[in-house]
PDB file of C-alpha atoms in Angstrom:
ATOM      1  CA  MET A  29       5.526   2.745  -6.057  1.00 54.00           C
ATOM      2  CA  MET A  30       4.698  -0.428  -7.866  1.00 64.00           C
ATOM      3  CA  ILE A  31       4.650  -2.659  -4.773  1.00 68.00           C
ATOM      4  CA  PHE A  32       2.188  -0.381  -3.009  1.00 72.00           C
ATOM      5  CA  SER A  33      -0.211  -0.301  -5.965  1.00 74.00           C
ATOM      6  CA  THR A  34       0.016  -4.095  -6.235  1.00 77.00           C
ATOM      7  CA  ILE A  35      -0.930  -4.449  -2.567  1.00 73.00           C
ATOM      8  CA  ARG A  36      -3.786  -1.994  -3.143  1.00 77.00           C
ATOM      9  CA  GLN A  37      -5.076  -4.130  -6.041  1.00 78.00           C
ATOM     10  CA  TRP A  38      -4.747  -7.333  -3.997  1.00 76.00           C
ATOM     11  CA  HIS A  39      -6.516  -5.652  -1.094  1.00 74.00           C
ATOM     12  CA  ARG A  40      -9.384  -4.554  -3.332  1.00 78.00           C
ATOM     13  CA  LYS A  41      -9.717  -8.092  -4.687  1.00 78.00           C
ATOM     14  CA  ARG A  42      -9.688  -9.482  -1.155  1.00 73.00           C
ATOM     15  CA  GLU A  43     -12.446  -7.077  -0.075  1.00 73.00           C
ATOM     16  CA  ARG A  44     -14.588  -8.262  -2.998  1.00 70.00           C
ATOM     17  CA  ASN A  45     -13.972 -11.874  -1.925  1.00 70.00           C
ATOM     18  CA  ASN A  46     -14.931 -11.028   1.660  1.00 64.00           C
ATOM     19  CA  ILE A  47     -18.217  -9.537   0.464  1.00 59.00           C
ATOM     20  CA  LEU A  48     -18.890 -12.627  -1.640  1.00 57.00           C
ATOM     21  CA  ASN A  49     -18.081 -14.893   1.310  1.00 62.00           C
ATOM     22  CA  HIS A  50     -20.210 -12.767   3.676  1.00 54.00           C
ATOM     23  CA  MET A  51     -17.169 -12.333   5.930  1.00 49.00           C
ATOM     24  CA  PRO A  52     -16.549  -8.599   6.390  1.00 48.00           C
ATOM     25  CA  ASP A  53     -14.474  -9.277   9.501  1.00 54.00           C
ATOM     26  CA  HIS A  54     -11.391  -7.050   9.602  1.00 55.00           C
ATOM     27  CA  ARG A  55      -9.472  -9.443  11.858  1.00 58.00           C
ATOM     28  CA  LEU A  56     -10.006 -12.276   9.396  1.00 56.00           C
ATOM     29  CA  ALA A  57      -8.675 -10.017   6.646  1.00 56.00           C
ATOM     30  CA  ASP A  58      -5.576  -9.263   8.756  1.00 57.00           C
ATOM     31  CA  ILE A  59      -5.060 -12.987   9.353  1.00 56.00           C
ATOM     32  CA  GLY A  60      -5.341 -13.443   5.585  1.00 54.00           C
ATOM     33  CA  TYR A  61      -2.504 -10.958   5.060  1.00 54.00           C
ATOM     34  CA  VAL A  62      -0.238 -12.944   7.374  1.00 53.00           C
ATOM     35  CA  ARG A  63      -1.272 -16.272   5.852  1.00 53.00           C
ATOM     36  CA  HIS A  64      -0.411 -15.073   2.353  1.00 52.00           C
ATOM     37  CA  GLY A  65       3.075 -14.101   3.490  1.00 50.00           C
ATOM     38  CA  ARG A  66       2.365 -10.362   3.552  1.00 50.00           C
ATOM     39  CA  LYS A  67       3.828  -8.576   6.538  1.00 50.00           C
ATOM     40  CA  VAL A  68       1.938  -5.379   5.709  1.00 53.00           C
ATOM     41  CA  LEU A  69      -1.265  -4.734   7.619  1.00 52.00           C
ATOM     42  CA  ILE A  70      -3.344  -2.014   6.025  1.00 53.00           C
ATOM     43  CA  GLY A  71      -5.482  -0.262   8.627  1.00 50.00           C
ATOM     44  CA  ARG A  72      -9.070   0.386   7.640  1.00 47.00           C
TER      45      ARG A  72
END
């Protein structure tokens, strides 16, 4: 599925950004999903 792989790529990029920003908070990441218009919450 192309959409799923795209979300995986975006998620990987977001994790890298979180590490750079020193914010490894999962709740903040979930809020980021909602803010970017993504209704999919990927459980970690």
